[in-house]
Short mmCIF file of C-alpha atoms in Angstrom, two decimals:
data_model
loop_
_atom_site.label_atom_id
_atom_site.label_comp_id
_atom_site.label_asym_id
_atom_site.label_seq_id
_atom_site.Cartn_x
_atom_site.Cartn_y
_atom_site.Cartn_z
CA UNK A 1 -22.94 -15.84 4.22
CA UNK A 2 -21.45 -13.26 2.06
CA UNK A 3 -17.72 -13.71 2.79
CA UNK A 4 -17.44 -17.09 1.74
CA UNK A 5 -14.00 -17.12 1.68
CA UNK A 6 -13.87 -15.78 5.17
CA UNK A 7 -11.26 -12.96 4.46
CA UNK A 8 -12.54 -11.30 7.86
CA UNK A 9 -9.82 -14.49 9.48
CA UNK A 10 -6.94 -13.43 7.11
CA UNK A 11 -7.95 -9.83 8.23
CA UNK A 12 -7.10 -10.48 12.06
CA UNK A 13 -4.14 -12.05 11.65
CA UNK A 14 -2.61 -8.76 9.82
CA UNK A 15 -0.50 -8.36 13.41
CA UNK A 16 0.44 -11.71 13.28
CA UNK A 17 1.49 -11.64 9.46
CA UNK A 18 4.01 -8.72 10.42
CA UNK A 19 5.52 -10.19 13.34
CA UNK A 20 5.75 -13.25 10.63
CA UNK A 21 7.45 -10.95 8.08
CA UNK A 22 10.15 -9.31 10.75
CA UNK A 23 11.41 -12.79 12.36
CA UNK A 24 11.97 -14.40 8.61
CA UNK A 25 13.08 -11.52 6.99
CA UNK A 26 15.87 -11.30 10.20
CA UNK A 27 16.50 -14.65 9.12
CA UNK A 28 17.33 -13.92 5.70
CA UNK A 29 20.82 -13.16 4.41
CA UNK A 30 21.59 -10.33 2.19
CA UNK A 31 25.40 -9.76 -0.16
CA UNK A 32 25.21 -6.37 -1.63
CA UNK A 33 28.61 -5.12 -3.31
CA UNK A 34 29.86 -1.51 -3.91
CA UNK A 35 27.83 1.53 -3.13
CA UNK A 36 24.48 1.95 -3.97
CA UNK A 37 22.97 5.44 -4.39
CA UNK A 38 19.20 4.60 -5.62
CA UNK A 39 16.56 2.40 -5.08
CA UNK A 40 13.73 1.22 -7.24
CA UNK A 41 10.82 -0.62 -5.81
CA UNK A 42 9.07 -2.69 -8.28
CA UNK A 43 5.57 -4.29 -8.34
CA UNK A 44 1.83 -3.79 -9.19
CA UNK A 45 -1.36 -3.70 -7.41
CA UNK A 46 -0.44 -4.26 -3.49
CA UNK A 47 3.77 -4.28 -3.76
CA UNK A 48 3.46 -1.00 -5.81
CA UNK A 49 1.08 0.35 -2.90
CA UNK A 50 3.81 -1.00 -0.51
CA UNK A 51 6.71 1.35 -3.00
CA UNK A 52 4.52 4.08 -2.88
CA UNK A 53 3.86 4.05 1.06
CA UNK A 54 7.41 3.34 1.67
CA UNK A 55 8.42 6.38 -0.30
CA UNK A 56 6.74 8.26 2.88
CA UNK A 57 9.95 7.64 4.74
CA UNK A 58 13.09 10.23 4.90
CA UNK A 59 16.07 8.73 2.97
CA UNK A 60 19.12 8.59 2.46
CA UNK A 61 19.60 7.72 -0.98
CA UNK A 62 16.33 8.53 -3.56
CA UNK A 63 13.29 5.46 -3.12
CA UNK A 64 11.45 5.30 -6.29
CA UNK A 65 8.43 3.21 -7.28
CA UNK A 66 8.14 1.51 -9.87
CA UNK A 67 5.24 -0.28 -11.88
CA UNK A 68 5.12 -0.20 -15.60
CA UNK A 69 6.86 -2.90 -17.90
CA UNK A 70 10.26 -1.31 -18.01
CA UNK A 71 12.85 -0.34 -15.44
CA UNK A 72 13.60 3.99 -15.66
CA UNK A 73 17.03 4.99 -17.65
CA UNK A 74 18.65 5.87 -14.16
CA UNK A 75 18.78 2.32 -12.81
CA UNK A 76 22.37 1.19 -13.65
CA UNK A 77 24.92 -0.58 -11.58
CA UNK A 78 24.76 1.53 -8.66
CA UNK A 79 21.53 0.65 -8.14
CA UNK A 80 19.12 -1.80 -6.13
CA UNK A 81 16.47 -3.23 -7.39
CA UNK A 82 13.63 -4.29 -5.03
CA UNK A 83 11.19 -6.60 -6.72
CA UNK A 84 7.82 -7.40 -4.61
CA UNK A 85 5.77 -9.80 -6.33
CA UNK A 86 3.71 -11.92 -3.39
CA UNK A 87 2.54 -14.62 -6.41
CA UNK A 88 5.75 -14.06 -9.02
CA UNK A 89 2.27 -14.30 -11.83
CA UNK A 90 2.18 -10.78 -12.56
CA UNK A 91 3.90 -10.01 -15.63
CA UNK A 92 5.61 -6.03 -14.86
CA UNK A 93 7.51 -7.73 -12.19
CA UNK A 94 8.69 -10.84 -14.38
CA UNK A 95 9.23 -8.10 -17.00
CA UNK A 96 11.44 -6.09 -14.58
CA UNK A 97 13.38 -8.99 -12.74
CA UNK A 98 14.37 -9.88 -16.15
CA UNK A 99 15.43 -6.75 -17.13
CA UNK A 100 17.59 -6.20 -13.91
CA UNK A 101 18.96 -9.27 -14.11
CA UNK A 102 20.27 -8.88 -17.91
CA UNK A 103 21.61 -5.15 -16.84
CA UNK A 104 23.33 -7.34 -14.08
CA UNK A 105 21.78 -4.58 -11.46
CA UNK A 106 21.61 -6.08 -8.18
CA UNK A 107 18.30 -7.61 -6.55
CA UNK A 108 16.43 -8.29 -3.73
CA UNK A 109 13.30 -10.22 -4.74
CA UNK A 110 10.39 -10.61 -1.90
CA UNK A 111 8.31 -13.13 -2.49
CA UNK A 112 6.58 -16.48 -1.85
CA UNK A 113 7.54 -18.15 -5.02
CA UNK A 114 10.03 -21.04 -4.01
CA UNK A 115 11.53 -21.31 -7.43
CA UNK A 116 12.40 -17.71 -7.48
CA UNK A 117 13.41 -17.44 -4.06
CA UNK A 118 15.76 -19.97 -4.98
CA UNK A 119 16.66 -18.61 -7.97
CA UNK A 120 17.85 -15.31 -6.42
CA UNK A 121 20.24 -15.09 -3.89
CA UNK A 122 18.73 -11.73 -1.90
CA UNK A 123 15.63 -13.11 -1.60
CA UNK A 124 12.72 -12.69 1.42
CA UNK A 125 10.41 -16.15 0.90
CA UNK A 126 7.22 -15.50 2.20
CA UNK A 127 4.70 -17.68 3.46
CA UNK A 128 2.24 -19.16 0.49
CA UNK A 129 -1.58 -18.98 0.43
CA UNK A 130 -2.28 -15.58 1.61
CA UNK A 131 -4.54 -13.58 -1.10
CA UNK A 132 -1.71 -11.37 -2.75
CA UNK A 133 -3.61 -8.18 -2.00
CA UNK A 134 -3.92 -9.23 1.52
CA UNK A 135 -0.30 -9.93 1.95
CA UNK A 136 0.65 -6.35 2.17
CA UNK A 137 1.58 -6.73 5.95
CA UNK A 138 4.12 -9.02 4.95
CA UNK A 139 5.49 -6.91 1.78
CA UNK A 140 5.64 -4.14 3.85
CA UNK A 141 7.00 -5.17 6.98
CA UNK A 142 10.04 -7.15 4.38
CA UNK A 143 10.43 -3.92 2.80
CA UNK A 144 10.59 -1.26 5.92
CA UNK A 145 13.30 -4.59 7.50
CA UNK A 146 15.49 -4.09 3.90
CA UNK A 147 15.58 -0.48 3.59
CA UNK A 148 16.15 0.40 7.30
CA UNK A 149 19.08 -2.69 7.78
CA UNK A 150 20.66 -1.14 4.36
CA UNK A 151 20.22 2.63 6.27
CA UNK A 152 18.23 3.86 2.91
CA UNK A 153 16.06 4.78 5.80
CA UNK A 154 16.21 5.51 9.57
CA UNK A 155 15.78 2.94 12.17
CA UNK A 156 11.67 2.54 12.55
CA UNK A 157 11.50 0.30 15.71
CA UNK A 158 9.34 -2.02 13.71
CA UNK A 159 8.96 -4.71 16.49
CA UNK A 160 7.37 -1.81 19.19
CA UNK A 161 5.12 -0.62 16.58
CA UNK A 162 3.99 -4.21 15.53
CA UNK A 163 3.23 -4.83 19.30
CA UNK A 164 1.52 -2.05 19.62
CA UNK A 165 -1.46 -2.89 16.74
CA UNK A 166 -4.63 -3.07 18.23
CA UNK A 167 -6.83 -5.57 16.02
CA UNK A 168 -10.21 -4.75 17.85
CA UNK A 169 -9.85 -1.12 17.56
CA UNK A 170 -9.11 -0.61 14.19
CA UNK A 171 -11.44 -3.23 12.75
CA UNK A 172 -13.69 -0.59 14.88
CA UNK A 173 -12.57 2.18 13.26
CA UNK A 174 -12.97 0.99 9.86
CA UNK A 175 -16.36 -0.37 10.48
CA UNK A 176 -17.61 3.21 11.48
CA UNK A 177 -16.15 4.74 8.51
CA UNK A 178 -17.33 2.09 6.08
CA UNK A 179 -20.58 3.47 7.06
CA UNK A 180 -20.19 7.09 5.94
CA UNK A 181 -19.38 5.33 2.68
CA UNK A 182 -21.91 3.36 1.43
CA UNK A 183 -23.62 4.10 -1.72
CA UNK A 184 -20.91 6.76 -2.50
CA UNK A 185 -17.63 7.00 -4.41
CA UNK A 186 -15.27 7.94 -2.08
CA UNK A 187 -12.67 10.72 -2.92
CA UNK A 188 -9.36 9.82 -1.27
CA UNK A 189 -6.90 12.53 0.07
CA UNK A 190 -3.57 12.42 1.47
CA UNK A 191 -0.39 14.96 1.49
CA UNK A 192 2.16 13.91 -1.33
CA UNK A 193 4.21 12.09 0.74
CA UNK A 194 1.55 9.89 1.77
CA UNK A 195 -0.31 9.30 -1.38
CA UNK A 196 0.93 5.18 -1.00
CA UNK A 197 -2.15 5.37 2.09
CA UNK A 198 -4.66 6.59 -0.46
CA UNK A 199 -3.58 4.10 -3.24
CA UNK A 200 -4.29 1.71 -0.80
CA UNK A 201 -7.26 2.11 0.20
CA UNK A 202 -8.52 3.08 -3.14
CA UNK A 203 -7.06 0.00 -4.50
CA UNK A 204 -8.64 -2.24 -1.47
CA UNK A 205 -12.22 -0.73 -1.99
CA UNK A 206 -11.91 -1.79 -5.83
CA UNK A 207 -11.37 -4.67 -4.99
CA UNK A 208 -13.13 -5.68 -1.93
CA UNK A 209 -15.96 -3.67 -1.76
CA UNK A 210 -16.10 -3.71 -5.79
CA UNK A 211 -16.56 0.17 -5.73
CA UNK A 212 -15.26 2.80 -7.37
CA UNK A 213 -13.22 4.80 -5.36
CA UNK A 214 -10.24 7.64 -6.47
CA UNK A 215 -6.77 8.89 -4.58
CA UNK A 216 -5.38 11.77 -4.99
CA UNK A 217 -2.73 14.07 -3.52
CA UNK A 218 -3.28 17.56 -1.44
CA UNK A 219 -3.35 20.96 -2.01
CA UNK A 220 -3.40 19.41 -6.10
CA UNK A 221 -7.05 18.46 -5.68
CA UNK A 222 -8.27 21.88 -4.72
CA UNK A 223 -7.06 23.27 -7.96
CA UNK A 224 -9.00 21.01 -10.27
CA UNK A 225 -11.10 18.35 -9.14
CA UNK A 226 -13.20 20.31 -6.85
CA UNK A 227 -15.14 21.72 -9.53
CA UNK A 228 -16.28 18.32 -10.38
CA UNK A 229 -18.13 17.58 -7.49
CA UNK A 230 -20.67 20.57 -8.43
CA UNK A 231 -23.11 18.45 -9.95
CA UNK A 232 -24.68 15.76 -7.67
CA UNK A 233 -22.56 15.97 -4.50
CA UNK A 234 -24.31 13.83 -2.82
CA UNK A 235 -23.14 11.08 -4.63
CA UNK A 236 -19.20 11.53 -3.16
CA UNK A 237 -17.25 11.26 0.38
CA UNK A 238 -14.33 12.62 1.01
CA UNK A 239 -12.10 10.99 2.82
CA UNK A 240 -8.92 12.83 4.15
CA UNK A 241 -5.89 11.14 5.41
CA UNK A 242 -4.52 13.09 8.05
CA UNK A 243 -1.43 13.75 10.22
CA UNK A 244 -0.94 16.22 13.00
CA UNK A 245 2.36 16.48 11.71
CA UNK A 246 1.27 17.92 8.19
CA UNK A 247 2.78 21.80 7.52
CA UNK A 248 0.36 24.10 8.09
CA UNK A 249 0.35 25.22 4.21
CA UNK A 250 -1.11 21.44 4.33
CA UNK A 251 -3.23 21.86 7.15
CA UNK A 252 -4.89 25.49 5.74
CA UNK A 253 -5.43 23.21 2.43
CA UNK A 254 -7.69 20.53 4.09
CA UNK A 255 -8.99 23.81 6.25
CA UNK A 256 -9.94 25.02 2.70
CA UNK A 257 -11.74 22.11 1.49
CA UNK A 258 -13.72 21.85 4.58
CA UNK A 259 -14.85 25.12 4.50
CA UNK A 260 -15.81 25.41 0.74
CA UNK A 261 -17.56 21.80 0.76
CA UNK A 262 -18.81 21.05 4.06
CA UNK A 263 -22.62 21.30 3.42
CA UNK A 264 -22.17 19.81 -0.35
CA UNK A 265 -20.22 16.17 0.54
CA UNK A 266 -19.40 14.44 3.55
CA UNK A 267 -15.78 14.95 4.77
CA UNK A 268 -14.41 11.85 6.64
CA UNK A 269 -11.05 12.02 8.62
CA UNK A 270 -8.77 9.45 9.43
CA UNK A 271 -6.79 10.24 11.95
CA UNK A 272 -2.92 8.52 11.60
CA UNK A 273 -1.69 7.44 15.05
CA UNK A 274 1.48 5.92 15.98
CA UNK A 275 4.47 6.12 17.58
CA UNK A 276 6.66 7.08 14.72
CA UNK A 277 5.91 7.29 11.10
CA UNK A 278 6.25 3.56 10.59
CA UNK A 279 3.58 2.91 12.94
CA UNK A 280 1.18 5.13 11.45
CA UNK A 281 1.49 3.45 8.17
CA UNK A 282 1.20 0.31 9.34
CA UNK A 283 -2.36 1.15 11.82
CA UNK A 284 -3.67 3.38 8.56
CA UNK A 285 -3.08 0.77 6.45
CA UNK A 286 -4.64 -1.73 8.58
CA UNK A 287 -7.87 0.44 9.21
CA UNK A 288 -8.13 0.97 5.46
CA UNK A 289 -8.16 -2.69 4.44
CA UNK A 290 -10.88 -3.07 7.49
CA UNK A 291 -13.03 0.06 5.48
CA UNK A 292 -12.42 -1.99 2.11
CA UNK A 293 -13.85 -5.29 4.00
CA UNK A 294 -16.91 -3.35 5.78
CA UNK A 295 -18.16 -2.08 3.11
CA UNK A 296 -17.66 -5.10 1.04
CA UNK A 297 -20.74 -6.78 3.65
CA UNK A 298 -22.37 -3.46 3.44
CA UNK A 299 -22.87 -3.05 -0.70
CA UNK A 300 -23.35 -7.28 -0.13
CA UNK A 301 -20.55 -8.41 -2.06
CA UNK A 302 -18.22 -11.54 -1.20
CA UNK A 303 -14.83 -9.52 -1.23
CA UNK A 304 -12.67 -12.12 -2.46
CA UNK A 305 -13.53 -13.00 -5.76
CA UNK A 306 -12.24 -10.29 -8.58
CA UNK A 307 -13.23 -11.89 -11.96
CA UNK A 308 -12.82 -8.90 -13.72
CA UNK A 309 -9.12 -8.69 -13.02
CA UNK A 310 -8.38 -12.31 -13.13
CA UNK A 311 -10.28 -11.88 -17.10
CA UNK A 312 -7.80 -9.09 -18.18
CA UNK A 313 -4.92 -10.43 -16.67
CA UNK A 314 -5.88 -13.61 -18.91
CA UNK A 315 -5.79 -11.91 -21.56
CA UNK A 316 -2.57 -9.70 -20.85
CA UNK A 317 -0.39 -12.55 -20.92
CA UNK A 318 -1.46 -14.57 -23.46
#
């Protein structure tokens, strides 16, 4: 058996987890004082793939991800700070909770750390034993509730879109694109707005599938890396994250790539469907972590384990 761990059972209850998510972060009281005219949205790994996708929305007020050790000079008092760390171990988000805290910049904190949860009076406590990367239905779902019951965002109907997830079909889906992608290094392209989808699914074939994979944003990758996939081709997919309701500068872009590389790499398309733009991040996002898991069995690889990480994160925090 190559997924010892059984991931594929944490996998199908990715519906469930939102659902999960909306009814405790509903639960969850929230005191914010004054006006606030920025966010930042703070994590690493899967919560700073949950800032990126989230940036995808229109706002209100500017949404800004952050992941390095250090809040940005603009955070100050009229700001809120969104902290996402599923395990509270990682140490940018310790790092940046303390920071915020000193600056006395108020704080929601999502997580499933009971002593920080505690600790912090906004705070969405998340169920505990969940693989952190595969808790992104839950840091997402807490994320979308914050921003939209705060109006940083517009309403998302997050409960219809939930309902309508469709486990079978997109475990489907990814299955039949994992395929096109084994023994390559997928290339990962999205608009700008919806880089946080490639991240993710780079990020999730790292460390699933223990591939290399790369994300980038469109029309920028036509202008450079392009060039590189002259020599051996055949050793890269493309995959392109698409929208119907990308500009048509966007679409002529993806038209462009098509046309120039179509008989020197495979070009893979997934397709974004939803019923708003909150529900086509959330069914991308579940097909992608499907791909990651796919071909994870294909490249036969247990996808839970990632010693490498766990060895420089040892040695980061010493």
């Amino acid at each position: 058996m190559i997924d010892k761990e059984n991931m594929l059972a944490e996998l199908e209850k990715f519906p469930s987890r939102c659902k999960e998510a909306l009814q405790i972060a509903k639960k969850t009281r929230f005191k914010l004082k004054g006006k606030i005219n920025k966010v930042f949205i703070c994590g690493v790994g899967t919560s700073y793939a949950v800032a990126k996708i989230v940036s995808a929305f229109q706002k209100t007020i500017p949404i800004i991800p952050v992941r390095g050790f250090k809040l940005p000079a603009l955070a100050d008092r009229n700001s809120l700070i969104i902290i996402l760390t599923y395990s509270a171990q990682t140490l940018p988000a310790q790092l940046l909770y303390k920071e915020a805290r000193r600056k006395r910049i108020q704080i929601i904190v999502v997580t499933s750390d009971e002593k920080l949860a505690q600790h912090e009076k906004n705070a969405i406590q998340l169920p505990k034993g969940i693989l952190p990367r595969l808790a992104f239905p839950l840091l997402f779902v807490s994320t979308v509730y914050i921003l939209q019951k705060f109006k940083f965002i517009p309403a998302q109907q997050i409960k219809e879109n939930i309902s309508a997830l469709d486990q079978r079909y997109c475990s489907k889906e990814g299955f039949m694109i994992a395929k096109k992608l084994k023994n390559k290094i997928p290339l990962i392209y999205a608009s700008n707005s919806l880089f946080g989808l490639a991240y993710r699914l780079k990020e999730m074939i790292n460390k699933n599938a223990k591939q290399g994979a790369f994300a980038n944003a469109l029309p920028d990758a036509l202008h450079n890396e392009i060039e590189g996939l002259k020599k051996n081709p055949n050793r890269y997919a493309i995959i392109i994250i698409y929208d119907k309701d990308y500009s048509q500068n966007l679409k002529k872009a993806i038209n462009a790539l098509h046309t120039v590389l179509k008989r020197k790499v495979d070009i893979v398309q997934i397709d974004m469907k939803g019923k708003n733009l909150f529900g086509k991040l959330l069914r991308t996002s579940y097909v992608c972590d499907y791909i990651s898991y796919y071909l994870a069995l294909m490249n036969k690889i247990d996808p839970t384990p990632t010693k490498l990480t766990s060895e420089a994160i040892e040695v980061l925090t010493k």
